[in-house]
Amino acid sequence: MTPELFFSPADYAVFEIGLTSNAEYDGERERVRDKLTSLHKLIYPEIRKRKWDLHPHWMTQWLISASRISPATARIDFMTLRYSKPETTIKLMKRELIDDFGHFYANAMLAARIDREGFAVELYISEKAWVDAQNLKNRLQDGTEQRGHFRNLLAELGGEHTFRLSQFVRGEERPIGYQEIVRAKASRLVNVGMLNSTMEKYKPGGHELRLGITYTPDDERLSADTIGDEILARIAQLYPIYAFLSWSPKNDYRKKDADHRGDLGQKSTRRSR
């Protein structure tokens, strides 16, 4: 017998083109939000038990990304349950680097994401998370030992994980959206030449980086009985890479004299806290 899936076809449908900026579907998105909240209640006790340095937003209303259309969020192409740095580290970053890192997208995160294509568990570094992006790029430039360690972490992911670099493009009158620059199986980046050429393309502050697994809506691993364990298994795989690049006072590979903003590119109206 086919298992009951956690997300219904209607959950994915609210992210279809034409509905993403329609406030009449806020109620439908609230249903998806409630499901993501229930996933948090399911997996977060285990995250704490395993002592991963992963934290939900300290403001409970931002546990899940925005679900309602507002002046600050003109469209909602996806929703995420996301974990990142503790509030103390984010406040330290704001004090030392003079920028608003309270927006969760300004920090690297591990996220469970739903959009019209399916469900994903991924490491996500938005173009706003320039500190973590620089930390990753500079750490990989710190010598062959660091690159070798990172390649070993990628090798341990297995064959399903995909690495993506994208850039937001804005037209003359309206945003066009994100265009992919690189899409490759993470296993390909184990090759030192491929890793080096990919990171040469990566512009902290100008590109978003996604590394993870996307499931089709009918994937049986997303059944109501198994989705919690599936998410935890994928976080366990991605967490060492997140820890490798996530900036903290003890993991600081940024160049002190660097232009900290880099190429910030254009801001997206789809971003939310």
C-alpha positions as a Markdown table, in Angstrom:
| # | Residue | x | y | z |
|---|---|---|---|---|
| 1 | Met | 0.0 | 0.0 | 0.0 |
| 2 | Thr | 1.3 | 3.5 | -0.9 |
| 3 | Pro | 2.2 | 5.4 | 2.3 |
| 4 | Glu | 0.4 | 8.7 | 3.1 |
| 5 | Leu | 2.6 | 11.6 | 2.1 |
| 6 | Phe | 3.2 | 14.4 | 4.6 |
| 7 | Phe | 2.7 | 17.1 | 2.0 |
| 8 | Ser | -0.4 | 17.1 | -0.3 |
| 9 | Pro | -0.5 | 18.2 | -4.0 |
| 10 | Ala | -2.3 | 21.3 | -2.8 |
| 11 | Asp | 0.6 | 22.2 | -0.6 |
| 12 | Tyr | 2.9 | 22.4 | -3.6 |
| 13 | Ala | 0.3 | 24.1 | -5.8 |
| 14 | Val | 0.3 | 27.3 | -3.7 |
| 15 | Phe | 3.8 | 28.0 | -5.1 |
| 16 | Glu | 2.7 | 27.8 | -8.8 |
| 17 | Ile | 3.4 | 30.8 | -11.0 |
| 18 | Gly | 0.5 | 33.2 | -10.8 |
| 19 | Leu | -0.3 | 32.4 | -7.1 |
| 20 | Thr | 3.0 | 33.4 | -5.5 |
| 21 | Ser | 2.0 | 37.1 | -5.2 |
| 22 | Asn | -1.7 | 36.5 | -4.6 |
| 23 | Ala | -2.8 | 37.4 | -1.1 |
| 24 | Glu | -6.0 | 35.4 | -1.5 |
| 25 | Tyr | -3.8 | 32.3 | -1.0 |
| 26 | Asp | -2.4 | 33.4 | 2.3 |
| 27 | Gly | -4.7 | 30.9 | 4.0 |
| 28 | Glu | -3.4 | 28.0 | 1.9 |
| 29 | Arg | 0.2 | 29.0 | 2.7 |
| 30 | Glu | -0.7 | 29.1 | 6.4 |
| 31 | Arg | -1.6 | 25.4 | 6.1 |
| 32 | Val | 1.9 | 24.7 | 4.8 |
| 33 | Arg | 3.4 | 26.9 | 7.5 |
| 34 | Asp | 1.6 | 24.8 | 10.1 |
| 35 | Lys | 3.0 | 21.6 | 8.6 |
| 36 | Leu | 6.5 | 23.0 | 8.7 |
| 37 | Thr | 6.0 | 24.0 | 12.3 |
| 38 | Ser | 5.0 | 20.5 | 13.1 |
| 39 | Leu | 8.2 | 19.2 | 11.5 |
| 40 | His | 10.2 | 21.6 | 13.7 |
| 41 | Lys | 8.5 | 20.1 | 16.8 |
| 42 | Leu | 9.4 | 16.6 | 15.5 |
| 43 | Ile | 13.1 | 17.1 | 14.6 |
| 44 | Tyr | 14.3 | 19.9 | 16.9 |
| 45 | Pro | 14.6 | 17.8 | 20.1 |
| 46 | Glu | 16.9 | 15.5 | 18.2 |
| 47 | Ile | 18.9 | 18.4 | 16.9 |
| 48 | Arg | 19.4 | 19.5 | 20.5 |
| 49 | Lys | 20.2 | 15.9 | 21.6 |
| 50 | Arg | 22.9 | 15.6 | 19.0 |
| 51 | Lys | 24.4 | 19.0 | 20.1 |
| 52 | Trp | 24.5 | 20.4 | 16.7 |
| 53 | Asp | 25.1 | 24.2 | 16.8 |
| 54 | Leu | 21.9 | 24.9 | 14.9 |
| 55 | His | 19.2 | 27.3 | 16.1 |
| 56 | Pro | 15.8 | 28.5 | 15.0 |
| 57 | His | 15.2 | 32.2 | 14.7 |
| 58 | Trp | 15.0 | 33.6 | 18.3 |
| 59 | Met | 11.7 | 35.3 | 17.4 |
| 60 | Thr | 9.1 | 32.6 | 17.3 |
| 61 | Gln | 7.1 | 34.3 | 14.5 |
| 62 | Trp | 10.1 | 33.8 | 12.2 |
| 63 | Leu | 10.5 | 30.1 | 12.9 |
| 64 | Ile | 9.2 | 29.6 | 9.4 |
| 65 | Ser | 9.8 | 32.0 | 6.5 |
| 66 | Ala | 7.0 | 34.4 | 5.5 |
| 67 | Ser | 3.7 | 32.8 | 4.5 |
| 68 | Arg | 1.6 | 36.0 | 3.9 |
| 69 | Ile | 1.9 | 38.6 | 1.2 |
| 70 | Ser | 2.9 | 42.0 | 2.6 |
| 71 | Pro | 4.7 | 45.2 | 1.5 |
| 72 | Ala | 7.9 | 43.6 | 2.6 |
| 73 | Thr | 7.2 | 40.3 | 0.9 |
| 74 | Ala | 5.6 | 40.9 | -2.5 |
| 75 | Arg | 5.8 | 37.2 | -3.5 |
| 76 | Ile | 6.4 | 33.8 | -1.9 |
| 77 | Asp | 8.0 | 31.3 | -4.2 |
| 78 | Phe | 9.0 | 28.9 | -1.4 |
| 79 | Met | 8.8 | 28.4 | 2.4 |
| 80 | Thr | 11.4 | 27.1 | 4.7 |
| 81 | Leu | 12.0 | 25.7 | 8.1 |
| 82 | Arg | 15.5 | 26.9 | 8.8 |
| 83 | Tyr | 18.3 | 26.7 | 11.4 |
| 84 | Ser | 21.4 | 28.9 | 11.7 |
| 85 | Lys | 23.5 | 30.7 | 14.2 |
| 86 | Pro | 22.5 | 31.5 | 17.8 |
| 87 | Glu | 21.3 | 35.0 | 18.5 |
| 88 | Thr | 24.5 | 35.8 | 20.5 |
| 89 | Thr | 26.7 | 35.2 | 17.4 |
| 90 | Ile | 24.4 | 37.2 | 15.1 |
| 91 | Lys | 24.5 | 40.2 | 17.5 |
| 92 | Leu | 28.3 | 40.0 | 17.6 |
| 93 | Met | 28.4 | 40.0 | 13.8 |
| 94 | Lys | 26.1 | 43.1 | 13.7 |
| 95 | Arg | 28.3 | 44.9 | 16.3 |
| 96 | Glu | 31.6 | 44.1 | 14.5 |
| 97 | Leu | 30.6 | 44.2 | 10.9 |
| 98 | Ile | 27.9 | 46.9 | 11.0 |
| 99 | Asp | 25.1 | 45.1 | 9.1 |
| 100 | Asp | 21.7 | 43.7 | 9.9 |
| 101 | Phe | 22.2 | 39.9 | 10.3 |
| 102 | Gly | 18.9 | 39.6 | 12.2 |
| 103 | His | 17.4 | 38.8 | 8.8 |
| 104 | Phe | 18.0 | 35.0 | 8.8 |
| 105 | Tyr | 18.8 | 35.1 | 5.1 |
| 106 | Ala | 21.9 | 37.1 | 6.0 |
| 107 | Asn | 23.3 | 33.9 | 7.5 |
| 108 | Ala | 24.1 | 30.5 | 6.1 |
| 109 | Met | 21.5 | 28.0 | 7.1 |
| 110 | Leu | 20.4 | 24.4 | 6.9 |
| 111 | Ala | 16.8 | 24.4 | 5.7 |
| 112 | Ala | 13.9 | 22.2 | 4.8 |
| 113 | Arg | 12.3 | 23.9 | 1.8 |
| 114 | Ile | 9.0 | 23.4 | -0.1 |
| 115 | Asp | 8.3 | 25.0 | -3.5 |
| 116 | Arg | 6.4 | 24.1 | -6.6 |
| 117 | Glu | 9.1 | 21.6 | -7.7 |
| 118 | Gly | 9.1 | 19.6 | -4.5 |
| 119 | Phe | 10.7 | 19.4 | -1.1 |
| 120 | Ala | 14.4 | 19.9 | -0.3 |
| 121 | Val | 16.8 | 19.6 | 2.6 |
| 122 | Glu | 19.8 | 21.9 | 1.8 |
| 123 | Leu | 22.6 | 24.1 | 2.9 |
| 124 | Tyr | 21.6 | 27.5 | 1.7 |
| 125 | Ile | 23.8 | 30.7 | 1.5 |
| 126 | Ser | 21.8 | 33.6 | 0.1 |
| 127 | Glu | 23.5 | 36.5 | -1.6 |
| 128 | Lys | 22.8 | 38.5 | 1.6 |
| 129 | Ala | 25.0 | 36.0 | 3.7 |
| 130 | Trp | 28.2 | 37.6 | 2.5 |
| 131 | Val | 30.1 | 36.9 | 5.7 |
| 132 | Asp | 29.6 | 33.1 | 5.5 |
| 133 | Ala | 30.2 | 33.2 | 1.8 |
| 134 | Gln | 33.5 | 35.0 | 2.2 |
| 135 | Asn | 34.5 | 32.7 | 5.1 |
| 136 | Leu | 34.0 | 29.6 | 2.8 |
| 137 | Lys | 35.9 | 31.1 | -0.1 |
| 138 | Asn | 38.8 | 32.3 | 2.0 |
| 139 | Arg | 39.0 | 29.1 | 3.9 |
| 140 | Leu | 39.3 | 27.2 | 0.7 |
| 141 | Gln | 42.1 | 29.5 | -0.4 |
| 142 | Asp | 44.0 | 28.9 | 2.8 |
| 143 | Gly | 45.9 | 25.9 | 1.5 |
| 144 | Thr | 45.6 | 22.4 | 0.2 |
| 145 | Glu | 44.8 | 21.0 | 3.6 |
| 146 | Gln | 41.6 | 23.0 | 3.9 |
| 147 | Arg | 40.6 | 22.2 | 0.3 |
| 148 | Gly | 41.3 | 18.5 | 1.0 |
| 149 | His | 39.2 | 18.5 | 4.1 |
| 150 | Phe | 36.3 | 20.2 | 2.2 |
| 151 | Arg | 36.6 | 17.6 | -0.6 |
| 152 | Asn | 36.4 | 14.8 | 1.9 |
| 153 | Leu | 33.2 | 16.3 | 3.4 |
| 154 | Leu | 31.7 | 16.5 | -0.1 |
| 155 | Ala | 32.7 | 12.9 | -0.8 |
| 156 | Glu | 30.8 | 11.8 | 2.2 |
| 157 | Leu | 27.5 | 13.2 | 1.0 |
| 158 | Gly | 26.8 | 10.5 | -1.5 |
| 159 | Gly | 25.4 | 10.7 | -5.0 |
| 160 | Glu | 22.1 | 12.5 | -4.6 |
| 161 | His | 23.3 | 15.9 | -3.5 |
| 162 | Thr | 23.4 | 18.7 | -6.0 |
| 163 | Phe | 25.4 | 22.0 | -5.9 |
| 164 | Arg | 24.0 | 25.1 | -7.4 |
| 165 | Leu | 25.1 | 28.7 | -7.9 |
| 166 | Ser | 22.6 | 31.2 | -9.0 |
| 167 | Gln | 22.4 | 35.0 | -9.6 |
| 168 | Phe | 19.4 | 37.3 | -9.3 |
| 169 | Val | 18.7 | 39.1 | -12.5 |
| 170 | Arg | 16.6 | 42.2 | -12.7 |
| 171 | Gly | 15.1 | 43.5 | -16.0 |
| 172 | Glu | 14.4 | 47.1 | -16.9 |
| 173 | Glu | 10.9 | 47.1 | -15.5 |
| 174 | Arg | 10.7 | 44.1 | -13.1 |
| 175 | Pro | 12.8 | 41.3 | -11.6 |
| 176 | Ile | 13.5 | 38.4 | -14.0 |
| 177 | Gly | 14.4 | 36.0 | -11.2 |
| 178 | Tyr | 17.3 | 33.7 | -10.4 |
| 179 | Gln | 19.4 | 32.3 | -13.2 |
| 180 | Glu | 21.7 | 29.3 | -12.6 |
| 181 | Ile | 25.4 | 29.7 | -13.2 |
| 182 | Val | 26.5 | 26.3 | -12.0 |
| 183 | Arg | 24.6 | 23.1 | -11.4 |
| 184 | Ala | 26.6 | 20.0 | -10.7 |
| 185 | Lys | 26.4 | 16.8 | -8.6 |
| 186 | Ala | 28.3 | 17.5 | -5.4 |
| 187 | Ser | 30.4 | 14.4 | -6.1 |
| 188 | Arg | 31.9 | 16.2 | -9.1 |
| 189 | Leu | 33.3 | 18.9 | -6.8 |
| 190 | Val | 35.5 | 16.3 | -5.1 |
| 191 | Asn | 37.7 | 16.7 | -8.2 |
| 192 | Val | 40.2 | 19.5 | -7.2 |
| 193 | Gly | 40.1 | 21.1 | -10.6 |
| 194 | Met | 36.3 | 21.2 | -10.6 |
| 195 | Leu | 36.2 | 22.6 | -7.1 |
| 196 | Asn | 38.7 | 25.3 | -7.9 |
| 197 | Ser | 37.0 | 26.4 | -11.1 |
| 198 | Thr | 33.6 | 26.5 | -9.4 |
| 199 | Met | 34.8 | 28.5 | -6.4 |
| 200 | Glu | 36.5 | 31.0 | -8.8 |
| 201 | Lys | 33.0 | 31.7 | -10.3 |
| 202 | Tyr | 31.5 | 32.1 | -6.8 |
| 203 | Lys | 31.0 | 35.8 | -5.8 |
| 204 | Pro | 30.2 | 36.2 | -2.1 |
| 205 | Gly | 27.4 | 38.8 | -1.9 |
| 206 | Gly | 26.5 | 38.3 | -5.5 |
| 207 | His | 25.4 | 34.7 | -5.8 |
| 208 | Glu | 23.3 | 32.3 | -3.8 |
| 209 | Leu | 24.6 | 28.8 | -3.1 |
| 210 | Arg | 22.5 | 25.8 | -2.5 |
| 211 | Leu | 23.7 | 22.3 | -1.7 |
| 212 | Gly | 21.3 | 19.5 | -1.0 |
| 213 | Ile | 18.7 | 17.0 | -2.1 |
| 214 | Thr | 15.4 | 17.8 | -3.8 |
| 215 | Tyr | 12.6 | 15.3 | -3.6 |
| 216 | Thr | 9.8 | 15.0 | -6.0 |
| 217 | Pro | 6.3 | 15.5 | -4.5 |
| 218 | Asp | 5.6 | 11.7 | -4.8 |
| 219 | Asp | 8.8 | 10.5 | -3.2 |
| 220 | Glu | 7.8 | 7.9 | -0.6 |
| 221 | Arg | 10.6 | 9.1 | 1.7 |
| 222 | Leu | 8.3 | 12.0 | 2.4 |
| 223 | Ser | 5.7 | 9.9 | 4.0 |
| 224 | Ala | 4.2 | 11.1 | 7.2 |
| 225 | Asp | 5.9 | 8.2 | 9.0 |
| 226 | Thr | 9.4 | 8.8 | 7.7 |
| 227 | Ile | 9.9 | 12.4 | 6.7 |
| 228 | Gly | 11.3 | 13.4 | 10.2 |
| 229 | Asp | 14.0 | 10.7 | 10.1 |
| 230 | Glu | 14.7 | 11.6 | 6.4 |
| 231 | Ile | 15.3 | 15.3 | 7.3 |
| 232 | Leu | 17.5 | 14.5 | 10.2 |
| 233 | Ala | 19.6 | 12.1 | 8.1 |
| 234 | Arg | 20.2 | 14.8 | 5.5 |
| 235 | Ile | 21.0 | 17.4 | 8.1 |
| 236 | Ala | 23.5 | 15.0 | 9.6 |
| 237 | Gln | 25.2 | 14.8 | 6.2 |
| 238 | Leu | 25.2 | 18.6 | 5.6 |
| 239 | Tyr | 26.0 | 19.8 | 9.1 |
| 240 | Pro | 29.8 | 19.2 | 8.8 |
| 241 | Ile | 29.9 | 21.4 | 5.7 |
| 242 | Tyr | 27.8 | 24.1 | 7.4 |
| 243 | Ala | 30.2 | 24.0 | 10.4 |
| 244 | Phe | 33.2 | 24.3 | 8.0 |
| 245 | Leu | 31.9 | 27.6 | 6.5 |
| 246 | Ser | 29.7 | 29.2 | 9.1 |
| 247 | Trp | 31.5 | 32.3 | 10.5 |
| 248 | Ser | 32.1 | 32.5 | 14.2 |
| 249 | Pro | 34.9 | 34.0 | 16.3 |
| 250 | Lys | 36.5 | 30.6 | 16.4 |
| 251 | Asn | 36.0 | 30.0 | 12.6 |
| 252 | Asp | 37.1 | 33.3 | 11.1 |
| 253 | Tyr | 38.8 | 33.1 | 7.7 |
| 254 | Arg | 37.7 | 36.4 | 6.4 |
| 255 | Lys | 40.3 | 38.8 | 5.2 |
| 256 | Lys | 40.2 | 41.8 | 7.5 |
| 257 | Asp | 40.9 | 44.3 | 4.8 |
| 258 | Ala | 38.4 | 42.8 | 2.3 |
| 259 | Asp | 35.6 | 44.8 | 0.9 |
| 260 | His | 33.0 | 43.0 | 3.0 |
| 261 | Arg | 30.1 | 43.6 | 0.7 |
| 262 | Gly | 31.7 | 42.5 | -2.5 |
| 263 | Asp | 29.3 | 42.4 | -5.5 |
| 264 | Leu | 25.9 | 42.5 | -3.7 |
| 265 | Gly | 23.9 | 42.3 | -6.9 |
| 266 | Gln | 20.2 | 43.2 | -6.8 |
| 267 | Lys | 17.9 | 42.6 | -3.9 |
| 268 | Ser | 15.0 | 40.2 | -4.4 |
| 269 | Thr | 11.5 | 41.1 | -3.4 |
| 270 | Arg | 10.9 | 37.4 | -2.5 |
| 271 | Arg | 13.2 | 37.5 | 0.5 |
| 272 | Ser | 11.8 | 37.5 | 4.0 |
| 273 | Arg | 13.3 | 37.2 | 7.5 |
